[in-house]
């Protein structure tokens, strides 16, 4: 519902979600489910039967047909399953015919309208939901309270309740094959059912109780009152600028991290993002957003902003174009001129090759920026070389280091959808088109073949900018004589990080393929096309870096050997901890400029 309102133009920061809360006191007393089901529905239960229940109207939006198809498929591997359907509606005859067609009618019981519903859920082992649309359904919470393990479709607020593979399973809407797989797993594993039921009860009773619902609503009122009582002319908002809205997972990850940190710092401040795709940004990040190059809108935002954040990423460079560095410098000047505090946040500097651009950037940064946090030592050296001395400059780390990978089961699903066995052994590649790639392709392919033959590692190409990074992947793949895979669909940032975390080592041209991997303790081999790649690898003390323009298979294979051997494991894990610790400089800098005391 929140997504729908935002798509229709409502302000994302004036929308809050209020989840259904309920009393999670477990039912007391002994319960004879065999007698209950026999006396109430005439169903005879045998020892060893695993009972699946769904409580819903028998209507199209509940998509009970998917439940029945998934159940029929699951019976082939878990014949002890039984299905109980509680509810009535216009689809009842059709659903009974579907059971007949699939040959499962004897294992399915239509219970009709059920009231009270708690005894029904107490009789079940697994609670199901297959709706195509929901908000936050009580039937799931009631099943949780009764002690059921849970499988439900990916609707409404369910992903915020259920962590797939940790306390339940979520399957794509209409995907009866995935539902069947999860039914088989739970049907054949009583210990897993109990583990999921206990874990979900613990989370639901903690985060989705009636008391928690009231607490959230009270917080909403406090938030509303705080905003209402702000002086009309007080600067309170934060404007964030970067290379956002272009489909690059690295830049998107930077934005997600900065927004997350600013909301933790002061949840009452509004945030506006300068983006190439403001509608998409509003929907994904739940912030206000304006088009990056709509100068008049940008200037209006600066007049009411307390802080302008430029970054992260490498905005101050003239390799891609001179116009971009002039524009970003103009925004620094304009924000300061209109009274904002100005911060360059977890960023990289350079290369800035043209003398005129260097002079202009140095003058602007010195005159307009209050604080700079940098993601590598090379950037600090370049600022010193340019003569930038006035801002408070600290070396930190890329903001994306704070992001965590998606849950294991979600990553497994993404891998399987790309035809990749989640339990395989892999070497990852993060490639991009760049000058010098043509001569490097045969060398990269030779190293990938070597990793497969010597270490049994299948190459997996993970795009950071989608879909452009698939082109170099295909070109290398055409030269391979070993199996290989590519992630061919755009994935959420956390899933991309999770995929890279599964690699034994990652060979990358893309900076964020290296950053995401190193942050998860995966050894990396860099093929540098830019000072920012050299700077990052030097910053983390890595010796595993080659220049893209002179990549050869033999040294690349040696570096892969070193990464795979385990000799670097302790060093890599220390590096990951160091990056997370240093990243806190970014938030400390913003807190100081906003006059927020650090906890």
Coordinates of C-alpha atoms in Angstrom, one line a residue:
X1 CA 0.0 0.0 0.0
X2 CA 2.9 2.4 0.8
X3 CA 4.5 1.6 -2.6
X4 CA 1.2 2.3 -4.3
X5 CA 0.8 5.7 -2.7
X6 CA 4.4 6.7 -3.5
X7 CA 3.9 5.6 -7.1
X8 CA 0.8 7.9 -7.2
X9 CA 2.8 10.9 -6.1
X10 CA 2.4 11.0 -2.3
X11 CA 5.4 12.2 -0.3
X12 CA 7.3 9.1 0.9
X13 CA 8.4 10.8 4.1
X14 CA 4.9 11.6 5.1
X15 CA 3.8 7.9 4.9
X16 CA 4.3 5.5 7.9
X17 CA 3.5 1.8 8.1
X18 CA 1.4 0.5 11.0
X19 CA 1.5 -3.3 11.2
X20 CA -1.2 -5.4 12.6
X21 CA -0.5 -6.4 16.2
X22 CA -2.0 -9.2 18.2
X23 CA -1.8 -10.9 21.6
X24 CA 0.9 -13.6 21.3
X25 CA 0.0 -15.5 24.4
X26 CA 0.2 -19.1 23.5
X27 CA -3.1 -21.2 23.9
X28 CA -3.1 -23.1 27.1
X29 CA -4.1 -26.6 28.0
X30 CA -3.9 -30.0 26.3
X31 CA -5.2 -30.2 22.7
X32 CA -6.1 -33.4 20.9
X33 CA -5.8 -32.6 17.2
X34 CA -6.8 -36.1 16.1
X35 CA -10.1 -35.8 17.9
X36 CA -10.7 -32.2 16.8
X37 CA -10.2 -32.9 13.1
X38 CA -12.3 -36.2 13.3
X39 CA -15.2 -34.6 15.2
X40 CA -15.2 -31.3 13.4
X41 CA -14.4 -32.2 9.8
X42 CA -14.6 -36.0 9.7
X43 CA -10.9 -36.3 8.9
X44 CA -9.0 -39.3 10.1
X45 CA -5.3 -38.6 10.9
X46 CA -2.6 -41.3 10.9
X47 CA 0.6 -41.3 12.9
X48 CA 3.3 -39.5 10.9
X49 CA 0.9 -37.3 8.9
X50 CA 2.2 -33.7 8.5
X51 CA -0.7 -31.3 8.4
X52 CA -0.7 -28.2 6.2
X53 CA -3.4 -25.6 6.6
X54 CA -4.5 -22.5 4.8
X55 CA -7.2 -20.2 6.2
X56 CA -8.5 -17.8 3.5
X57 CA -11.5 -17.0 1.3
X58 CA -11.8 -19.3 -1.6
X59 CA -11.5 -16.4 -4.1
X60 CA -9.1 -15.4 -6.9
X61 CA -7.0 -13.0 -4.8
X62 CA -6.1 -15.8 -2.4
X63 CA -4.9 -18.0 -5.2
X64 CA -5.6 -21.3 -3.4
X65 CA -5.0 -23.1 -6.7
X66 CA -1.3 -22.4 -6.3
X67 CA -1.4 -24.0 -2.9
X68 CA -3.1 -27.1 -4.3
X69 CA -0.7 -27.4 -7.3
X70 CA 2.3 -27.0 -4.9
X71 CA 0.9 -29.5 -2.5
X72 CA 0.3 -32.1 -5.3
X73 CA 3.9 -31.8 -6.4
X74 CA 5.2 -32.0 -2.9
X75 CA 3.3 -35.3 -2.3
X76 CA 5.6 -37.1 -4.7
X77 CA 8.5 -36.6 -2.3
X78 CA 6.6 -36.2 1.0
X79 CA 3.5 -38.5 0.8
X80 CA 2.8 -38.0 4.5
X81 CA 1.5 -34.4 3.8
X82 CA -2.2 -33.6 4.3
X83 CA -3.8 -30.3 3.3
X84 CA -6.7 -28.6 5.1
X85 CA -8.4 -25.6 3.5
X86 CA -10.4 -23.4 5.9
X87 CA -12.8 -20.9 4.2
X88 CA -15.6 -20.6 1.7
X89 CA -16.1 -18.7 -1.5
X90 CA -16.9 -18.7 -5.2
X91 CA -13.9 -20.8 -6.2
X92 CA -14.8 -23.8 -4.1
X93 CA -16.1 -26.0 -6.9
X94 CA -13.2 -25.1 -9.2
X95 CA -10.7 -26.0 -6.4
X96 CA -12.3 -29.3 -5.7
X97 CA -12.2 -30.2 -9.4
X98 CA -8.5 -29.2 -9.5
X99 CA -7.8 -31.6 -6.6
X100 CA -9.6 -34.4 -8.6
X101 CA -7.6 -33.6 -11.8
X102 CA -4.3 -33.7 -9.8
X103 CA -5.3 -36.9 -8.0
X104 CA -4.9 -35.5 -4.5
X105 CA -8.6 -35.3 -3.4
X106 CA -8.1 -37.9 -0.7
X107 CA -5.3 -35.9 0.9
X108 CA -7.2 -32.6 0.8
X109 CA -10.0 -31.6 3.3
X110 CA -12.2 -28.6 2.6
X111 CA -13.3 -27.4 6.0
X112 CA -15.7 -24.6 5.0
X113 CA -16.0 -21.5 7.2
X114 CA -14.0 -22.1 10.4
X115 CA -14.8 -20.2 13.7
X116 CA -13.0 -20.0 16.1
X117 CA -9.9 -20.3 14.0
X118 CA -7.3 -20.9 16.8
X119 CA -8.1 -24.6 17.2
X120 CA -7.7 -25.1 13.5
X121 CA -4.1 -23.6 13.6
X122 CA -3.3 -25.6 16.7
X123 CA -4.0 -28.7 14.7
X124 CA -1.6 -27.8 11.9
X125 CA 2.1 -28.3 11.5
X126 CA 2.6 -25.9 8.6
X127 CA 0.6 -22.7 7.9
X128 CA 0.3 -21.6 4.3
X129 CA -0.6 -18.4 2.4
X130 CA -0.6 -18.1 -1.4
X131 CA -2.3 -14.8 -1.9
X132 CA -1.4 -12.5 -4.8
X133 CA -2.2 -9.4 -2.7
X134 CA -2.2 -8.7 1.0
X135 CA -1.2 -6.1 3.5
X136 CA -0.2 -7.8 6.8
X137 CA -2.5 -10.8 7.2
X138 CA -3.7 -11.9 10.6
X139 CA -3.9 -15.5 9.4
X140 CA -0.1 -15.7 9.4
X141 CA 0.2 -14.2 12.9
X142 CA -2.5 -16.5 14.2
X143 CA -0.6 -19.5 12.8
X144 CA 2.6 -18.2 14.4
X145 CA 0.9 -17.9 17.8
X146 CA -0.4 -21.5 17.5
X147 CA 3.1 -22.8 16.9
X148 CA 3.0 -23.5 13.1
X149 CA 5.9 -23.4 10.7
X150 CA 5.1 -20.9 8.0
X151 CA 5.3 -20.8 4.2
X152 CA 3.8 -17.8 2.4
X153 CA 3.8 -15.9 -0.9
X154 CA 5.9 -12.7 -1.2
X155 CA 3.1 -10.2 -0.5
X156 CA 2.5 -7.1 1.7
X157 CA 4.7 -6.9 4.8
X158 CA 5.6 -10.6 4.9
X159 CA 9.3 -10.1 4.0
X160 CA 9.6 -7.9 7.1
X161 CA 8.2 -10.6 9.3
X162 CA 9.7 -13.7 7.7
X163 CA 13.4 -14.1 7.0
X164 CA 13.5 -16.8 4.4
X165 CA 15.5 -19.8 5.4
X166 CA 15.9 -18.6 9.0
X167 CA 12.4 -18.6 10.5
X168 CA 10.1 -19.6 7.5
X169 CA 9.9 -19.5 3.8
X170 CA 8.6 -16.9 1.3
X171 CA 8.0 -17.9 -2.3
X172 CA 7.3 -15.8 -5.4
X173 CA 3.6 -15.2 -6.1
X174 CA 2.2 -18.1 -8.2
X175 CA 5.4 -20.2 -8.0
X176 CA 3.9 -23.6 -7.1
X177 CA 7.3 -25.3 -7.8
X178 CA 9.0 -23.2 -5.2
X179 CA 6.1 -23.8 -2.8
X180 CA 6.4 -27.6 -3.4
X181 CA 10.1 -27.5 -2.6
X182 CA 9.6 -25.8 0.7
X183 CA 6.7 -28.1 1.6
X184 CA 9.0 -31.1 1.0
X185 CA 11.8 -29.6 3.1
X186 CA 9.5 -28.9 6.1
X187 CA 7.4 -32.1 5.5
X188 CA 10.4 -34.3 5.8
X189 CA 12.1 -32.5 8.7
X190 CA 10.2 -32.2 12.0
X191 CA 13.3 -30.6 13.7
X192 CA 13.3 -27.8 11.0
X193 CA 9.6 -27.2 11.5
X194 CA 10.1 -26.7 15.2
X195 CA 13.1 -24.5 14.7
X196 CA 11.2 -22.2 12.3
X197 CA 8.1 -22.1 14.4
X198 CA 10.1 -21.1 17.6
X199 CA 12.2 -18.6 15.8
X200 CA 9.2 -16.9 14.1
X201 CA 7.2 -16.8 17.3
X202 CA 10.2 -15.1 19.0
X203 CA 10.4 -12.4 16.3
X204 CA 6.7 -11.9 15.9
X205 CA 5.9 -11.7 19.6
X206 CA 8.8 -9.2 20.0
X207 CA 8.2 -7.0 16.9
X208 CA 4.5 -7.4 16.0
X209 CA 2.6 -7.6 19.3
X210 CA -0.2 -5.3 20.2
X211 CA 2.2 -3.5 22.6
X212 CA 4.7 -3.0 19.7
X213 CA 1.9 -1.7 17.5
X214 CA 1.0 0.9 20.1
X215 CA 4.6 1.8 20.7
X216 CA 5.1 2.4 16.9
X217 CA 2.0 4.5 16.8
X218 CA 3.1 6.6 19.8
X219 CA 6.4 7.1 18.0
X220 CA 4.6 8.2 14.9
X221 CA 2.7 10.9 16.9
X222 CA 6.0 12.0 18.6
X223 CA 7.6 12.3 15.2
X224 CA 4.6 14.2 13.8
X225 CA 4.5 16.6 16.8
X226 CA 8.3 17.2 16.5
X227 CA 7.9 18.2 12.9
X228 CA 4.9 20.3 13.6
X229 CA 6.7 22.3 16.3
X230 CA 9.8 23.0 14.2
X231 CA 10.2 26.7 13.5
X232 CA 9.0 27.4 9.9
X233 CA 12.3 28.8 8.9
X234 CA 14.5 26.2 10.5
X235 CA 16.9 24.3 8.3
X236 CA 16.3 20.6 8.9
X237 CA 16.6 18.6 5.7
X238 CA 19.6 16.7 4.2
X239 CA 20.3 16.8 0.4
X240 CA 22.3 14.0 -1.0
X241 CA 24.0 14.1 -4.4
X242 CA 25.8 11.4 -6.3
X243 CA 25.7 9.3 -9.5
X244 CA 22.3 7.9 -8.4
X245 CA 19.5 6.4 -10.5
X246 CA 21.7 5.0 -13.3
X247 CA 21.4 1.3 -12.5
X248 CA 24.8 0.9 -11.0
X249 CA 24.8 -1.4 -8.0
X250 CA 27.8 0.3 -6.5
X251 CA 26.3 3.8 -6.6
X252 CA 22.9 2.4 -5.4
X253 CA 24.7 0.7 -2.5
X254 CA 26.4 4.0 -1.6
X255 CA 23.0 5.8 -1.5
X256 CA 21.4 3.0 0.5
X257 CA 24.2 3.2 3.1
X258 CA 24.1 7.0 3.4
X259 CA 20.3 7.1 3.8
X260 CA 20.5 4.3 6.4
X261 CA 23.1 6.2 8.3
X262 CA 21.4 9.6 8.2
X263 CA 18.1 8.0 9.4
X264 CA 19.9 6.4 12.3
X265 CA 21.6 9.7 13.1
X266 CA 18.4 11.7 13.2
X267 CA 15.1 10.0 12.1
X268 CA 13.2 13.3 12.2
X269 CA 15.1 14.9 9.4
X270 CA 13.8 14.8 5.9
X271 CA 16.1 13.6 3.1
X272 CA 16.1 14.6 -0.6
X273 CA 18.2 12.8 -3.2
X274 CA 19.4 14.2 -6.4
X275 CA 18.8 11.3 -8.9
X276 CA 18.7 10.6 -12.6
X277 CA 15.4 8.6 -11.9
X278 CA 13.7 10.5 -9.1
X279 CA 10.5 8.4 -9.2
X280 CA 12.4 5.2 -8.8
X281 CA 14.5 6.6 -6.0
X282 CA 11.5 7.8 -4.1
X283 CA 10.0 4.3 -4.3
X284 CA 13.1 2.3 -3.4
X285 CA 14.6 4.5 -0.7
X286 CA 11.4 6.2 0.7
X287 CA 13.0 9.7 0.4
X288 CA 12.1 12.8 -1.5
X289 CA 14.0 13.0 -4.8
X290 CA 14.5 15.5 -7.6
X291 CA 16.2 15.2 -11.0
X292 CA 19.9 15.7 -10.6
X293 CA 20.2 18.4 -13.3
X294 CA 17.0 20.3 -12.5
X295 CA 19.0 23.3 -11.2
X296 CA 16.1 25.4 -10.0
X297 CA 14.7 22.5 -7.9
X298 CA 18.2 21.8 -6.5
X299 CA 18.6 25.5 -5.5
X300 CA 15.2 25.5 -3.8
X301 CA 16.1 22.5 -1.8
X302 CA 19.4 24.1 -0.7
X303 CA 17.6 27.1 0.7
X304 CA 15.9 24.8 3.3
X305 CA 18.7 22.3 3.9
X306 CA 20.9 22.0 6.9
X307 CA 23.4 19.7 5.2
X308 CA 24.5 19.0 1.7
X309 CA 26.2 15.6 1.2
X310 CA 28.3 15.3 -2.0
X311 CA 29.1 11.6 -2.5
X312 CA 30.2 9.0 -2.0
X313 CA 31.8 7.6 -5.1
X314 CA 34.3 9.5 -7.3
X315 CA 32.4 12.6 -8.4
X316 CA 35.5 14.8 -8.4
X317 CA 37.1 13.4 -11.6
X318 CA 37.3 14.5 -15.2
X319 CA 38.0 11.1 -16.9
X320 CA 34.3 10.6 -17.9
X321 CA 33.7 14.3 -18.7
X322 CA 34.7 17.8 -17.7
X323 CA 31.0 18.9 -17.5
X324 CA 30.3 16.6 -14.5
X325 CA 33.1 17.9 -12.3
X326 CA 32.1 21.5 -13.1
X327 CA 28.5 20.7 -12.2
X328 CA 29.4 18.9 -8.9
X329 CA 31.7 21.8 -8.0
X330 CA 28.8 24.2 -8.8
X331 CA 26.5 22.4 -6.4
X332 CA 29.2 22.7 -3.6
X333 CA 29.4 26.4 -4.2
X334 CA 25.6 26.9 -4.5
X335 CA 24.9 24.9 -1.3
X336 CA 27.4 26.9 0.7
X337 CA 26.1 30.1 -0.8
X338 CA 22.6 29.3 0.4
X339 CA 23.6 28.5 3.9
X340 CA 24.1 24.7 4.0
X341 CA 26.8 22.9 5.8
X342 CA 28.7 21.0 3.1
X343 CA 30.3 17.5 3.4
X344 CA 32.0 15.3 0.9
X345 CA 31.1 11.9 2.2
X346 CA 33.2 8.7 2.0
X347 CA 34.4 9.7 -1.4
X348 CA 37.3 9.2 -3.8
X349 CA 39.1 12.0 -5.5
X350 CA 40.4 11.9 -9.0
X351 CA 41.9 11.5 -11.4
X352 CA 41.6 15.1 -12.3
X353 CA 43.9 15.5 -15.4
X354 CA 43.2 18.9 -16.8
X355 CA 45.1 21.7 -15.0
X356 CA 42.1 24.1 -15.3
X357 CA 39.8 21.5 -13.7
X358 CA 42.3 21.0 -10.9
X359 CA 42.5 24.7 -10.1
X360 CA 38.8 25.1 -10.2
X361 CA 38.1 22.1 -8.1
X362 CA 40.7 23.1 -5.5
X363 CA 39.4 26.6 -5.2
X364 CA 35.8 25.4 -4.9
X365 CA 36.5 22.7 -2.3
X366 CA 38.6 25.0 -0.2
X367 CA 36.0 27.7 -0.2
X368 CA 32.8 25.7 0.1
X369 CA 33.4 22.4 1.9
X370 CA 33.3 22.0 5.7
X371 CA 34.3 18.4 6.0
X372 CA 35.7 15.7 3.8
X373 CA 35.8 11.9 4.5
X374 CA 37.8 9.9 2.0
X375 CA 37.8 6.2 1.2
X376 CA 41.5 5.9 0.5
X377 CA 44.9 7.5 1.2
X378 CA 45.5 8.3 -2.5
X379 CA 42.6 10.7 -2.5
X380 CA 44.0 12.5 0.5
X381 CA 47.4 12.8 -1.2
X382 CA 45.7 14.2 -4.3
X383 CA 43.9 16.9 -2.3
X384 CA 47.1 17.9 -0.6
X385 CA 48.8 18.1 -4.0
X386 CA 46.0 20.3 -5.3
X387 CA 46.5 22.6 -2.3
X388 CA 43.2 21.9 -0.5
X389 CA 43.8 22.8 3.2
X390 CA 40.7 24.5 4.7
X391 CA 38.2 21.6 5.1
X392 CA 38.5 19.1 8.0
X393 CA 39.8 16.0 6.1
X394 CA 39.6 12.5 7.5
X395 CA 40.3 9.1 5.9
X396 CA 37.4 6.7 6.4
X397 CA 36.0 4.0 4.1
X398 CA 33.3 3.6 1.5
X399 CA 29.8 3.8 3.1
X400 CA 28.8 0.5 1.4
X401 CA 30.9 -1.4 4.0
X402 CA 28.0 -1.2 6.5
X403 CA 25.6 -3.1 4.2
X404 CA 25.0 -6.8 5.0
X405 CA 24.3 -9.6 2.5
X406 CA 20.7 -10.9 2.0
X407 CA 19.7 -14.0 4.0
X408 CA 21.3 -17.3 2.8
X409 CA 18.0 -18.7 1.4
X410 CA 17.3 -15.5 -0.6
X411 CA 20.8 -15.7 -2.1
X412 CA 20.3 -19.4 -2.9
X413 CA 17.1 -18.5 -4.8
X414 CA 18.9 -15.8 -6.8
X415 CA 21.7 -18.3 -7.7
X416 CA 19.3 -21.0 -8.7
X417 CA 17.4 -18.6 -10.9
X418 CA 20.6 -18.0 -12.7
X419 CA 21.2 -21.8 -13.1
X420 CA 23.9 -21.7 -10.4
X421 CA 24.1 -24.5 -7.7
X422 CA 24.3 -22.7 -4.3
X423 CA 26.5 -25.4 -3.0
X424 CA 29.1 -25.2 -5.7
X425 CA 32.7 -23.8 -5.6
X426 CA 33.2 -20.6 -7.5
X427 CA 35.6 -17.9 -8.5
X428 CA 33.8 -14.5 -9.1
X429 CA 34.5 -11.9 -11.8
X430 CA 33.4 -8.3 -11.7
X431 CA 34.1 -6.9 -15.2
X432 CA 33.3 -3.7 -17.1
X433 CA 34.0 -2.3 -20.5
X434 CA 37.0 -0.1 -20.5
X435 CA 40.0 0.8 -22.7
X436 CA 42.5 -2.0 -22.6
X437 CA 39.9 -4.7 -22.0
X438 CA 40.2 -6.2 -25.5
X439 CA 43.8 -7.2 -25.0
X440 CA 43.1 -8.4 -21.5
X441 CA 40.2 -10.7 -22.4
X442 CA 42.2 -13.8 -23.5
X443 CA 44.4 -13.5 -20.4
X444 CA 41.3 -13.3 -18.1
X445 CA 39.8 -16.3 -19.9
X446 CA 43.1 -18.3 -19.5
X447 CA 43.1 -17.5 -15.7
X448 CA 39.5 -18.5 -15.4
X449 CA 40.2 -21.8 -17.2
X450 CA 43.2 -22.3 -14.9
X451 CA 41.1 -21.7 -11.7
X452 CA 38.7 -24.4 -12.9
X453 CA 41.3 -27.0 -13.8
X454 CA 43.7 -26.4 -10.9
X455 CA 41.2 -25.5 -8.0
X456 CA 37.8 -26.8 -9.3
X457 CA 36.4 -23.2 -9.2
X458 CA 33.7 -22.5 -11.8
X459 CA 33.7 -18.9 -13.1
X460 CA 30.7 -16.8 -12.1
X461 CA 30.3 -13.3 -13.7
X462 CA 28.5 -10.9 -11.3
X463 CA 27.4 -7.6 -12.9
X464 CA 27.7 -4.4 -10.9
X465 CA 26.2 -2.1 -13.5
X466 CA 23.3 -3.9 -15.2
X467 CA 23.1 -4.8 -18.1
X468 CA 26.3 -3.3 -19.5
X469 CA 28.6 -5.6 -17.4
X470 CA 27.1 -8.6 -19.1
X471 CA 28.8 -7.8 -22.4
X472 CA 32.4 -8.3 -21.2
X473 CA 31.2 -11.4 -19.3
X474 CA 29.8 -12.9 -22.6
X475 CA 33.1 -12.1 -24.4
X476 CA 35.2 -13.9 -21.8
X477 CA 32.7 -16.7 -21.7
X478 CA 33.1 -17.3 -25.4
X479 CA 36.8 -18.0 -24.8
X480 CA 36.3 -20.5 -22.0
X481 CA 36.5 -24.2 -22.4
X482 CA 35.1 -24.8 -18.8
X483 CA 31.6 -24.4 -17.4
X484 CA 30.7 -20.8 -16.4
X485 CA 27.7 -18.8 -15.2
X486 CA 26.5 -15.2 -15.2
X487 CA 24.0 -13.5 -13.0
X488 CA 21.7 -12.3 -15.8
X489 CA 19.0 -10.5 -13.9
X490 CA 19.4 -7.3 -11.9
X491 CA 19.6 -8.1 -8.2
X492 CA 19.0 -6.1 -5.1
X493 CA 22.2 -4.8 -3.6
X494 CA 22.1 -7.1 -0.6
X495 CA 21.7 -10.1 -2.9
X496 CA 24.7 -9.0 -5.0
X497 CA 26.8 -8.8 -1.9
X498 CA 25.5 -12.2 -0.8
X499 CA 26.5 -13.7 -4.1
X500 CA 30.0 -12.3 -4.0
X501 CA 30.4 -13.5 -0.4
X502 CA 29.9 -17.1 -1.7
X503 CA 33.0 -16.9 -4.0
X504 CA 36.3 -18.4 -3.0
X505 CA 38.0 -15.4 -4.5
X506 CA 36.9 -12.5 -6.7
X507 CA 38.8 -11.0 -9.7
X508 CA 37.5 -7.5 -10.4
X509 CA 37.8 -4.5 -12.6
X510 CA 34.7 -3.0 -11.0
X511 CA 35.7 -1.2 -7.8
X512 CA 32.5 -2.2 -5.9
X513 CA 32.9 -5.9 -6.9
X514 CA 36.2 -5.6 -4.9
X515 CA 34.7 -3.6 -2.1
X516 CA 31.7 -5.8 -1.6
X517 CA 33.9 -8.9 -1.5
X518 CA 36.6 -7.5 0.7
X519 CA 33.9 -6.3 3.1
X520 CA 32.7 -9.9 3.4
X521 CA 36.2 -11.3 4.0
X522 CA 36.6 -12.7 0.5
X523 CA 40.2 -12.4 -1.0
X524 CA 40.2 -10.2 -4.1
X525 CA 42.4 -9.7 -7.1
X526 CA 42.1 -6.3 -8.7
X527 CA 42.7 -5.3 -12.4
X528 CA 43.1 -1.6 -12.1
X529 CA 41.8 0.8 -14.8
X530 CA 41.6 3.8 -12.5
X531 CA 43.4 5.4 -9.6
X532 CA 40.4 4.6 -7.4
X533 CA 41.0 0.8 -7.8
X534 CA 44.7 1.2 -7.0
X535 CA 43.8 3.5 -4.1
X536 CA 41.4 1.0 -2.5
X537 CA 43.7 -2.0 -2.8
X538 CA 46.6 0.0 -1.5
X539 CA 44.4 1.3 1.4
X540 CA 43.5 -2.2 2.5
X541 CA 47.1 -3.4 2.2
X542 CA 46.4 -5.8 -0.7
X543 CA 49.3 -7.0 -2.8
X544 CA 46.9 -8.6 -5.3
X545 CA 46.6 -5.9 -8.0
X546 CA 47.5 -5.8 -11.7
X547 CA 47.1 -3.0 -14.2
X548 CA 44.3 -3.7 -16.7
X549 CA 46.5 -2.4 -19.5
X550 CA 49.2 -5.1 -18.8
X551 CA 47.2 -8.1 -17.5
X552 CA 48.9 -11.4 -18.2
X553 CA 47.5 -14.9 -17.4
X554 CA 50.6 -16.1 -15.6
X555 CA 50.8 -13.4 -12.8
X556 CA 47.0 -13.5 -12.6
X557 CA 47.1 -17.2 -12.0
X558 CA 49.7 -16.8 -9.3
X559 CA 47.5 -14.3 -7.5
X560 CA 44.6 -16.6 -7.7
X561 CA 46.7 -19.4 -6.2
X562 CA 47.6 -17.1 -3.3
X563 CA 44.0 -16.2 -2.7
X564 CA 42.7 -19.7 -2.9
X565 CA 45.5 -21.2 -0.7
X566 CA 44.0 -19.6 2.5
X567 CA 47.3 -17.8 3.2
X568 CA 45.5 -14.4 3.0
X569 CA 42.4 -15.4 5.0
X570 CA 43.4 -13.8 8.3
X571 CA 44.6 -10.7 6.6
X572 CA 41.4 -10.4 4.6
X573 CA 39.2 -10.7 7.7
X574 CA 41.3 -8.1 9.6
X575 CA 40.8 -5.8 6.6
X576 CA 37.0 -6.2 6.7
X577 CA 37.0 -5.3 10.4
X578 CA 39.3 -2.3 9.8
X579 CA 37.0 -1.0 7.0
X580 CA 33.9 -1.2 9.1
X581 CA 35.6 0.6 12.0
X582 CA 37.0 3.4 9.8
X583 CA 33.6 3.9 8.1
X584 CA 32.3 5.4 11.3
X585 CA 34.2 8.6 10.4
X586 CA 31.6 9.3 7.8
X587 CA 28.7 9.5 10.4
X588 CA 30.8 11.3 12.9
X589 CA 31.5 14.0 10.4
X590 CA 27.8 14.4 9.5
X591 CA 26.9 14.5 13.2
X592 CA 29.3 17.3 13.9
X593 CA 28.0 19.4 11.1
X594 CA 24.4 18.9 12.2
X595 CA 25.3 19.6 15.9
X596 CA 24.1 16.1 16.9
X597 CA 25.9 14.7 20.0
X598 CA 27.4 11.2 19.4
X599 CA 26.0 8.4 21.6

